[in-house]
PDB file of C-alpha atoms in Angstrom:
ATOM      1  CA  MET B   1      44.353 -14.713 -20.443  1.00  0.00           C
ATOM      2  CA  THR B   2      43.490 -11.139 -19.559  1.00  0.00           C
ATOM      3  CA  VAL B   3      39.801 -10.406 -18.995  1.00  0.00           C
ATOM      4  CA  THR B   4      38.526  -6.826 -19.011  1.00  0.00           C
ATOM      5  CA  VAL B   5      35.124  -5.870 -17.617  1.00  0.00           C
ATOM      6  CA  ARG B   6      33.432  -2.572 -18.439  1.00  0.00           C
ATOM      7  CA  THR B   7      29.961  -1.100 -18.275  1.00  0.00           C
ATOM      8  CA  VAL B   8      28.299  -0.874 -21.692  1.00  0.00           C
ATOM      9  CA  HIS B   9      26.244   2.151 -22.738  1.00  0.00           C
ATOM     10  CA  ASP B  10      26.227   2.244 -26.539  1.00  0.00           C
ATOM     11  CA  VAL B  11      23.574   0.667 -28.753  1.00  0.00           C
ATOM     12  CA  ALA B  12      25.961  -1.692 -30.541  1.00  0.00           C
ATOM     13  CA  GLY B  13      27.553  -2.902 -27.311  1.00  0.00           C
ATOM     14  CA  ILE B  14      24.215  -3.591 -25.655  1.00  0.00           C
ATOM     15  CA  ALA B  15      22.961  -5.367 -28.790  1.00  0.00           C
ATOM     16  CA  ALA B  16      26.020  -7.627 -28.634  1.00  0.00           C
ATOM     17  CA  VAL B  17      25.209  -8.466 -25.006  1.00  0.00           C
ATOM     18  CA  ALA B  18      21.609  -9.320 -25.987  1.00  0.00           C
ATOM     19  CA  ASP B  19      22.957 -11.627 -28.727  1.00  0.00           C
ATOM     20  CA  PHE B  20      25.318 -13.219 -26.206  1.00  0.00           C
ATOM     21  CA  PHE B  21      22.383 -14.048 -23.933  1.00  0.00           C
ATOM     22  CA  CYS B  22      20.601 -15.611 -26.931  1.00  0.00           C
ATOM     23  CA  ASP B  23      23.562 -17.937 -27.398  1.00  0.00           C
ATOM     24  CA  VAL B  24      23.689 -18.875 -23.705  1.00  0.00           C
ATOM     25  CA  TRP B  25      19.944 -19.558 -23.464  1.00  0.00           C
ATOM     26  CA  GLN B  26      19.878 -21.213 -26.913  1.00  0.00           C
ATOM     27  CA  THR B  27      17.248 -18.973 -28.469  1.00  0.00           C
ATOM     28  CA  PRO B  28      17.141 -17.461 -31.970  1.00  0.00           C
ATOM     29  CA  ARG B  29      18.548 -13.964 -32.274  1.00  0.00           C
ATOM     30  CA  THR B  30      15.035 -12.900 -33.305  1.00  0.00           C
ATOM     31  CA  MET B  31      13.653 -14.093 -29.932  1.00  0.00           C
ATOM     32  CA  PRO B  32      16.132 -12.844 -27.308  1.00  0.00           C
ATOM     33  CA  PRO B  33      15.442 -13.754 -23.678  1.00  0.00           C
ATOM     34  CA  TYR B  34      16.638 -10.252 -22.746  1.00  0.00           C
ATOM     35  CA  PRO B  35      15.997  -7.847 -25.657  1.00  0.00           C
ATOM     36  CA  ALA B  36      18.496  -5.065 -26.293  1.00  0.00           C
ATOM     37  CA  GLU B  37      15.864  -2.367 -25.854  1.00  0.00           C
ATOM     38  CA  VAL B  38      15.008  -3.719 -22.394  1.00  0.00           C
ATOM     39  CA  LEU B  39      18.683  -3.804 -21.391  1.00  0.00           C
ATOM     40  CA  HIS B  40      19.142  -0.270 -22.674  1.00  0.00           C
ATOM     41  CA  SER B  41      16.124   0.925 -20.706  1.00  0.00           C
ATOM     42  CA  LEU B  42      17.422  -0.665 -17.510  1.00  0.00           C
ATOM     43  CA  GLU B  43      20.814   0.992 -18.035  1.00  0.00           C
ATOM     44  CA  HIS B  44      19.163   4.325 -18.705  1.00  0.00           C
ATOM     45  CA  ALA B  45      17.115   3.968 -15.495  1.00  0.00           C
ATOM     46  CA  GLY B  46      20.286   3.798 -13.418  1.00  0.00           C
ATOM     47  CA  GLY B  47      21.198   0.137 -13.736  1.00  0.00           C
ATOM     48  CA  ALA B  48      24.349  -1.279 -15.291  1.00  0.00           C
ATOM     49  CA  VAL B  49      25.173  -3.663 -18.129  1.00  0.00           C
ATOM     50  CA  HIS B  50      28.584  -5.200 -17.435  1.00  0.00           C
ATOM     51  CA  ALA B  51      30.430  -7.068 -20.191  1.00  0.00           C
ATOM     52  CA  ALA B  52      33.656  -9.092 -20.012  1.00  0.00           C
ATOM     53  CA  TYR B  53      36.027  -9.228 -22.983  1.00  0.00           C
ATOM     54  CA  ASP B  54      39.279 -11.016 -23.762  1.00  0.00           C
ATOM     55  CA  THR B  55      42.254  -9.193 -25.271  1.00  0.00           C
ATOM     56  CA  GLY B  56      40.868  -9.784 -28.770  1.00  0.00           C
ATOM     57  CA  GLY B  57      37.543  -8.188 -27.917  1.00  0.00           C
ATOM     58  CA  GLU B  58      35.540 -11.429 -27.730  1.00  0.00           C
ATOM     59  CA  LEU B  59      32.566 -11.189 -25.388  1.00  0.00           C
ATOM     60  CA  LEU B  60      33.011 -13.789 -22.644  1.00  0.00           C
ATOM     61  CA  GLY B  61      30.365 -12.887 -20.087  1.00  0.00           C
ATOM     62  CA  ALA B  62      27.821 -10.278 -19.140  1.00  0.00           C
ATOM     63  CA  ALA B  63      25.548  -9.246 -16.308  1.00  0.00           C
ATOM     64  CA  VAL B  64      22.809  -6.683 -15.720  1.00  0.00           C
ATOM     65  CA  ALA B  65      21.941  -5.096 -12.358  1.00  0.00           C
ATOM     66  CA  VAL B  66      19.288  -2.639 -11.209  1.00  0.00           C
ATOM     67  CA  PHE B  67      18.626  -1.048  -7.832  1.00  0.00           C
ATOM     68  CA  GLY B  68      16.055  -2.665  -5.563  1.00  0.00           C
ATOM     69  CA  GLU B  69      14.570  -1.469  -2.276  1.00  0.00           C
ATOM     70  CA  PRO B  70      16.252   1.892  -1.475  1.00  0.00           C
ATOM     71  CA  GLU B  71      15.731   1.622   2.270  1.00  0.00           C
ATOM     72  CA  GLN B  72      17.444  -1.765   2.226  1.00  0.00           C
ATOM     73  CA  ARG B  73      20.357  -0.472   0.096  1.00  0.00           C
ATOM     74  CA  ASP B  74      19.819  -3.446  -2.170  1.00  0.00           C
ATOM     75  CA  VAL B  75      20.714  -4.198  -5.801  1.00  0.00           C
ATOM     76  CA  TYR B  76      19.009  -6.817  -7.965  1.00  0.00           C
ATOM     77  CA  SER B  77      21.125  -8.701 -10.491  1.00  0.00           C
ATOM     78  CA  PHE B  78      18.692  -9.093 -13.372  1.00  0.00           C
ATOM     79  CA  VAL B  79      20.802 -11.584 -15.335  1.00  0.00           C
ATOM     80  CA  ALA B  80      24.388 -12.878 -15.445  1.00  0.00           C
ATOM     81  CA  ALA B  81      26.096 -15.433 -17.672  1.00  0.00           C
ATOM     82  CA  ALA B  82      29.581 -16.470 -18.764  1.00  0.00           C
ATOM     83  CA  ARG B  83      30.659 -18.374 -21.868  1.00  0.00           C
ATOM     84  CA  THR B  84      33.514 -20.288 -20.261  1.00  0.00           C
ATOM     85  CA  SER B  85      33.233 -20.753 -16.511  1.00  0.00           C
ATOM     86  CA  ASP B  86      36.597 -22.575 -16.261  1.00  0.00           C
ATOM     87  CA  ARG B  87      38.338 -19.273 -17.017  1.00  0.00           C
ATOM     88  CA  GLY B  88      36.818 -17.654 -13.946  1.00  0.00           C
ATOM     89  CA  VAL B  89      34.915 -15.130 -16.046  1.00  0.00           C
ATOM     90  CA  GLY B  90      31.748 -15.490 -13.980  1.00  0.00           C
ATOM     91  CA  LEU B  91      33.578 -14.552 -10.786  1.00  0.00           C
ATOM     92  CA  ILE B  92      35.227 -11.563 -12.464  1.00  0.00           C
ATOM     93  CA  VAL B  93      31.863 -10.286 -13.725  1.00  0.00           C
ATOM     94  CA  LYS B  94      30.146 -10.700 -10.343  1.00  0.00           C
ATOM     95  CA  ARG B  95      32.976  -8.872  -8.585  1.00  0.00           C
ATOM     96  CA  ALA B  96      32.641  -6.023 -11.089  1.00  0.00           C
ATOM     97  CA  GLN B  97      28.914  -5.888 -10.340  1.00  0.00           C
ATOM     98  CA  ARG B  98      29.670  -5.846  -6.625  1.00  0.00           C
ATOM     99  CA  ASP B  99      32.188  -3.009  -6.959  1.00  0.00           C
ATOM    100  CA  TRP B 100      29.711  -0.954  -9.014  1.00  0.00           C
ATOM    101  CA  ALA B 101      26.950  -1.535  -6.441  1.00  0.00           C
ATOM    102  CA  VAL B 102      29.118  -0.807  -3.386  1.00  0.00           C
ATOM    103  CA  GLN B 103      30.352   2.455  -4.936  1.00  0.00           C
ATOM    104  CA  ARG B 104      26.683   3.517  -5.077  1.00  0.00           C
ATOM    105  CA  GLY B 105      25.930   2.614  -1.467  1.00  0.00           C
ATOM    106  CA  ALA B 106      24.441  -0.879  -1.827  1.00  0.00           C
ATOM    107  CA  ARG B 107      24.968  -3.417   0.943  1.00  0.00           C
ATOM    108  CA  THR B 108      23.274  -6.487  -0.543  1.00  0.00           C
ATOM    109  CA  MET B 109      22.686  -7.968  -3.994  1.00  0.00           C
ATOM    110  CA  ARG B 110      19.981 -10.466  -4.884  1.00  0.00           C
ATOM    111  CA  TRP B 111      19.298 -12.679  -7.896  1.00  0.00           C
ATOM    112  CA  THR B 112      17.604 -15.979  -8.719  1.00  0.00           C
ATOM    113  CA  PHE B 113      18.796 -19.216 -10.290  1.00  0.00           C
ATOM    114  CA  ASP B 114      17.488 -22.702 -11.009  1.00  0.00           C
ATOM    115  CA  PRO B 115      18.099 -24.683  -7.789  1.00  0.00           C
ATOM    116  CA  LEU B 116      18.522 -27.929  -9.751  1.00  0.00           C
ATOM    117  CA  VAL B 117      21.678 -26.625 -11.484  1.00  0.00           C
ATOM    118  CA  GLY B 118      24.278 -27.762  -8.975  1.00  0.00           C
ATOM    119  CA  ARG B 119      27.263 -25.976 -10.520  1.00  0.00           C
ATOM    120  CA  ASN B 120      25.439 -22.642 -10.293  1.00  0.00           C
ATOM    121  CA  ALA B 121      24.433 -23.366  -6.704  1.00  0.00           C
ATOM    122  CA  ARG B 122      28.061 -24.059  -5.819  1.00  0.00           C
ATOM    123  CA  PHE B 123      29.203 -20.851  -7.507  1.00  0.00           C
ATOM    124  CA  ASN B 124      26.548 -18.711  -5.796  1.00  0.00           C
ATOM    125  CA  LEU B 125      26.659 -20.220  -2.308  1.00  0.00           C
ATOM    126  CA  VAL B 126      30.264 -21.383  -1.988  1.00  0.00           C
ATOM    127  CA  LYS B 127      32.412 -19.396  -4.420  1.00  0.00           C
ATOM    128  CA  LEU B 128      30.640 -16.090  -3.777  1.00  0.00           C
ATOM    129  CA  GLY B 129      29.461 -16.843  -0.254  1.00  0.00           C
ATOM    130  CA  GLY B 130      25.798 -15.977  -0.871  1.00  0.00           C
ATOM    131  CA  THR B 131      22.786 -17.453   0.951  1.00  0.00           C
ATOM    132  CA  GLY B 132      19.681 -19.014  -0.563  1.00  0.00           C
ATOM    133  CA  THR B 133      16.946 -17.043   1.198  1.00  0.00           C
ATOM    134  CA  GLU B 134      13.724 -17.689  -0.746  1.00  0.00           C
ATOM    135  CA  TYR B 135      12.276 -20.598  -2.756  1.00  0.00           C
ATOM    136  CA  LEU B 136      10.005 -19.467  -5.619  1.00  0.00           C
ATOM    137  CA  VAL B 137       7.673 -22.068  -7.161  1.00  0.00           C
ATOM    138  CA  ASP B 138       7.318 -21.821 -10.976  1.00  0.00           C
ATOM    139  CA  PHE B 139       8.558 -18.230 -10.761  1.00  0.00           C
ATOM    140  CA  TYR B 140       8.396 -17.358 -14.483  1.00  0.00           C
ATOM    141  CA  GLY B 141       5.685 -19.785 -15.523  1.00  0.00           C
ATOM    142  CA  PRO B 142       6.316 -21.752 -18.765  1.00  0.00           C
ATOM    143  CA  MET B 143       9.623 -20.964 -20.481  1.00  0.00           C
ATOM    144  CA  ALA B 144      10.456 -21.769 -24.103  1.00  0.00           C
ATOM    145  CA  ASP B 145      14.207 -21.260 -24.320  1.00  0.00           C
ATOM    146  CA  GLY B 146      16.605 -24.065 -25.193  1.00  0.00           C
ATOM    147  CA  LEU B 147      17.667 -24.684 -21.593  1.00  0.00           C
ATOM    148  CA  ASN B 148      14.369 -24.640 -19.708  1.00  0.00           C
ATOM    149  CA  ASP B 149      11.722 -25.731 -22.223  1.00  0.00           C
ATOM    150  CA  GLY B 150       9.333 -28.319 -20.809  1.00  0.00           C
ATOM    151  CA  ASP B 151      10.261 -27.740 -17.159  1.00  0.00           C
ATOM    152  CA  GLU B 152       8.666 -25.686 -14.396  1.00  0.00           C
ATOM    153  CA  SER B 153      10.606 -22.545 -13.542  1.00  0.00           C
ATOM    154  CA  ASP B 154      11.293 -22.886  -9.801  1.00  0.00           C
ATOM    155  CA  ARG B 155      13.982 -20.462  -8.650  1.00  0.00           C
ATOM    156  CA  LEU B 156      16.080 -19.939  -5.530  1.00  0.00           C
ATOM    157  CA  THR B 157      16.768 -16.355  -4.471  1.00  0.00           C
ATOM    158  CA  VAL B 158      20.380 -15.651  -3.477  1.00  0.00           C
ATOM    159  CA  THR B 159      21.204 -12.797  -1.119  1.00  0.00           C
ATOM    160  CA  TRP B 160      24.840 -11.687  -1.273  1.00  0.00           C
ATOM    161  CA  ASP B 161      26.213  -9.577   1.580  1.00  0.00           C
ATOM    162  CA  LEU B 162      28.374  -7.021  -0.233  1.00  0.00           C
ATOM    163  CA  THR B 163      30.036  -5.895   2.974  1.00  0.00           C
ATOM    164  CA  ARG B 164      31.841  -9.229   3.280  1.00  0.00           C
ATOM    165  CA  SER B 165      34.545 -10.691   1.056  1.00  0.00           C
ATOM    166  CA  ASP B 166      33.423 -13.566  -1.159  1.00  0.00           C
ATOM    167  CA  GLY B 167      34.342 -17.151  -0.339  1.00  0.00           C
ATOM    168  CA  GLU B 168      37.148 -17.540  -2.863  1.00  0.00           C
ATOM    169  CA  ASN B 169      38.868 -20.317  -0.884  1.00  0.00           C
ATOM    170  CA  PRO B 170      35.973 -21.913   0.991  1.00  0.00           C
ATOM    171  CA  GLN B 171      36.013 -25.061   3.065  1.00  0.00           C
ATOM    172  CA  GLU B 172      34.195 -28.032   1.570  1.00  0.00           C
ATOM    173  CA  PRO B 173      30.795 -28.411   3.291  1.00  0.00           C
ATOM    174  CA  ALA B 174      30.178 -31.500   5.387  1.00  0.00           C
ATOM    175  CA  GLY B 175      28.290 -34.365   3.771  1.00  0.00           C
ATOM    176  CA  PRO B 176      24.770 -35.512   4.678  1.00  0.00           C
ATOM    177  CA  ALA B 177      24.059 -37.073   8.066  1.00  0.00           C
ATOM    178  CA  GLY B 178      21.101 -38.124  10.178  1.00  0.00           C
ATOM    179  CA  GLU B 179      17.887 -39.776   9.071  1.00  0.00           C
ATOM    180  CA  VAL B 180      16.744 -40.054   5.473  1.00  0.00           C
ATOM    181  CA  LEU B 181      13.786 -37.744   4.879  1.00  0.00           C
ATOM    182  CA  ALA B 182      12.968 -38.620   1.277  1.00  0.00           C
ATOM    183  CA  THR B 183      14.013 -40.753  -1.683  1.00  0.00           C
ATOM    184  CA  ALA B 184      15.052 -39.258  -5.017  1.00  0.00           C
ATOM    185  CA  PRO B 185      13.650 -40.298  -8.414  1.00  0.00           C
ATOM    186  CA  ASP B 186      16.794 -42.400  -8.984  1.00  0.00           C
ATOM    187  CA  GLY B 187      15.998 -44.493  -5.877  1.00  0.00           C
ATOM    188  CA  ALA B 188      18.856 -43.133  -3.731  1.00  0.00           C
ATOM    189  CA  PRO B 189      18.385 -40.796  -0.748  1.00  0.00           C
ATOM    190  CA  LEU B 190      17.209 -37.312  -1.674  1.00  0.00           C
ATOM    191  CA  ALA B 191      17.307 -35.603   1.722  1.00  0.00           C
ATOM    192  CA  HIS B 192      18.769 -36.164   5.188  1.00  0.00           C
ATOM    193  CA  SER B 193      18.326 -34.269   8.451  1.00  0.00           C
ATOM    194  CA  ASP B 194      19.991 -34.300  11.848  1.00  0.00           C
ATOM    195  CA  GLY B 195      17.532 -31.778  13.279  1.00  0.00           C
ATOM    196  CA  ASP B 196      19.688 -28.677  12.940  1.00  0.00           C
ATOM    197  CA  THR B 197      20.684 -29.200   9.305  1.00  0.00           C
ATOM    198  CA  VAL B 198      18.925 -30.520   6.201  1.00  0.00           C
ATOM    199  CA  TRP B 199      20.830 -31.852   3.200  1.00  0.00           C
ATOM    200  CA  CYS B 200      19.149 -32.137  -0.204  1.00  0.00           C
ATOM    201  CA  ARG B 201      20.596 -33.677  -3.366  1.00  0.00           C
ATOM    202  CA  VAL B 202      20.096 -32.505  -6.952  1.00  0.00           C
ATOM    203  CA  PRO B 203      20.716 -34.471 -10.175  1.00  0.00           C
ATOM    204  CA  GLU B 204      24.222 -34.528 -11.591  1.00  0.00           C
ATOM    205  CA  ASP B 205      23.258 -32.588 -14.743  1.00  0.00           C
ATOM    206  CA  ILE B 206      19.674 -31.327 -14.899  1.00  0.00           C
ATOM    207  CA  VAL B 207      20.227 -29.608 -18.272  1.00  0.00           C
ATOM    208  CA  ARG B 208      21.208 -32.895 -19.901  1.00  0.00           C
ATOM    209  CA  LEU B 209      18.455 -34.770 -18.050  1.00  0.00           C
ATOM    210  CA  ARG B 210      15.803 -32.324 -19.272  1.00  0.00           C
ATOM    211  CA  ALA B 211      16.989 -32.884 -22.831  1.00  0.00           C
ATOM    212  CA  THR B 212      17.061 -36.686 -22.646  1.00  0.00           C
ATOM    213  CA  ASP B 213      14.239 -37.469 -20.204  1.00  0.00           C
ATOM    214  CA  PRO B 214      12.048 -34.431 -19.430  1.00  0.00           C
ATOM    215  CA  ASP B 215       9.601 -36.500 -17.350  1.00  0.00           C
ATOM    216  CA  GLU B 216      12.435 -37.630 -15.070  1.00  0.00           C
ATOM    217  CA  GLY B 217      13.648 -34.044 -14.843  1.00  0.00           C
ATOM    218  CA  LEU B 218      10.188 -32.935 -13.755  1.00  0.00           C
ATOM    219  CA  ARG B 219      10.098 -35.654 -11.088  1.00  0.00           C
ATOM    220  CA  TRP B 220      13.354 -34.260  -9.697  1.00  0.00           C
ATOM    221  CA  ARG B 221      11.860 -30.750  -9.791  1.00  0.00           C
ATOM    222  CA  HIS B 222       8.870 -31.763  -7.696  1.00  0.00           C
ATOM    223  CA  ALA B 223      10.922 -33.849  -5.257  1.00  0.00           C
ATOM    224  CA  VAL B 224      13.465 -31.090  -4.553  1.00  0.00           C
ATOM    225  CA  ARG B 225      10.688 -28.503  -4.379  1.00  0.00           C
ATOM    226  CA  GLU B 226       8.963 -30.419  -1.587  1.00  0.00           C
ATOM    227  CA  VAL B 227      12.133 -30.631   0.494  1.00  0.00           C
ATOM    228  CA  PHE B 228      12.965 -26.941   0.024  1.00  0.00           C
ATOM    229  CA  THR B 229       9.493 -25.554   0.637  1.00  0.00           C
ATOM    230  CA  ASP B 230       9.141 -27.611   3.826  1.00  0.00           C
ATOM    231  CA  ALA B 231      12.600 -26.578   5.023  1.00  0.00           C
ATOM    232  CA  PHE B 232      12.137 -22.880   4.230  1.00  0.00           C
ATOM    233  CA  ALA B 233       8.747 -22.881   5.958  1.00  0.00           C
ATOM    234  CA  ALA B 234      10.534 -24.241   9.049  1.00  0.00           C
ATOM    235  CA  GLY B 235      13.077 -21.396   9.006  1.00  0.00           C
ATOM    236  CA  TYR B 236      15.995 -22.897   7.056  1.00  0.00           C
ATOM    237  CA  VAL B 237      18.136 -21.181   4.407  1.00  0.00           C
ATOM    238  CA  ALA B 238      20.549 -22.684   1.877  1.00  0.00           C
ATOM    239  CA  THR B 239      24.165 -22.051   2.827  1.00  0.00           C
ATOM    240  CA  ALA B 240      26.325 -24.401   0.741  1.00  0.00           C
ATOM    241  CA  MET B 241      26.541 -26.936  -2.098  1.00  0.00           C
ATOM    242  CA  SER B 242      29.012 -29.823  -2.157  1.00  0.00           C
ATOM    243  CA  ARG B 243      30.939 -30.957  -5.196  1.00  0.00           C
ATOM    244  CA  ASP B 244      28.803 -34.106  -5.365  1.00  0.00           C
ATOM    245  CA  GLY B 245      25.495 -32.263  -5.463  1.00  0.00           C
ATOM    246  CA  TRP B 246      24.279 -31.914  -1.871  1.00  0.00           C
ATOM    247  CA  TYR B 247      22.785 -28.659  -0.623  1.00  0.00           C
ATOM    248  CA  THR B 248      23.288 -27.699   3.018  1.00  0.00           C
ATOM    249  CA  LEU B 249      20.286 -25.974   4.583  1.00  0.00           C
ATOM    250  CA  GLU B 250      20.653 -24.511   8.055  1.00  0.00           C
ATOM    251  CA  ARG B 251      18.095 -23.053  10.417  1.00  0.00           C
ATOM    252  CA  THR B 252      18.298 -19.287  10.803  1.00  0.00           C
ATOM    253  CA  ALA B 253      18.643 -17.685  14.207  1.00  0.00           C
ATOM    254  CA  ALA B 254      15.329 -16.817  15.857  1.00  0.00           C
TER     255      ALA B 254
END
């Protein structure tokens, strides 16, 4: 399947992107998580709304980016989503964002995501080759969309070095080693450390867990939060995510 990505400027196109985000975040079209007028304003201010389409014109993915700190030559990816990740649409959209940003002089791109969503962590840290550089506790406060309702909105900031190629064919990160630091809500080890590296596990499917057992999901949130905040305070960053749900956190150079 051929996927085409283009920047969207017209009212109808941006409205379609806003509706797409409603579908992804499971909100009514009357309560969009990212209203069309906000997206249009960001585009008008010098940002970009990228949209991915198949050959029939179906909207498959979208992303919005704005410029951040000028002296740091940084771009902030406001939102990104894809309807069908197995088609590689997410990677195509992020590469289009990167190309747009690099053409305008940016050297880094940042965004946030829910650190409990392992598949997104693997995409951001392994597929793209980004680094988790900041842990934000309850970043948005209470959220009422269909994916996050009832949970606390912790987020992990990703910093993507746009001067390097992404990790399209990465090596699988090593599994956990060393002493057990903490136990997860399911009774199995949550975190290990060998001194130089910390490994932290997330639930297999936090979205499903939130829907079926929100109290258990919140216990996972608090447990992972404690590991990450302690590790980040000690100078670690998140560098990888394994297929079976283990983060790798490594200490940054002094």
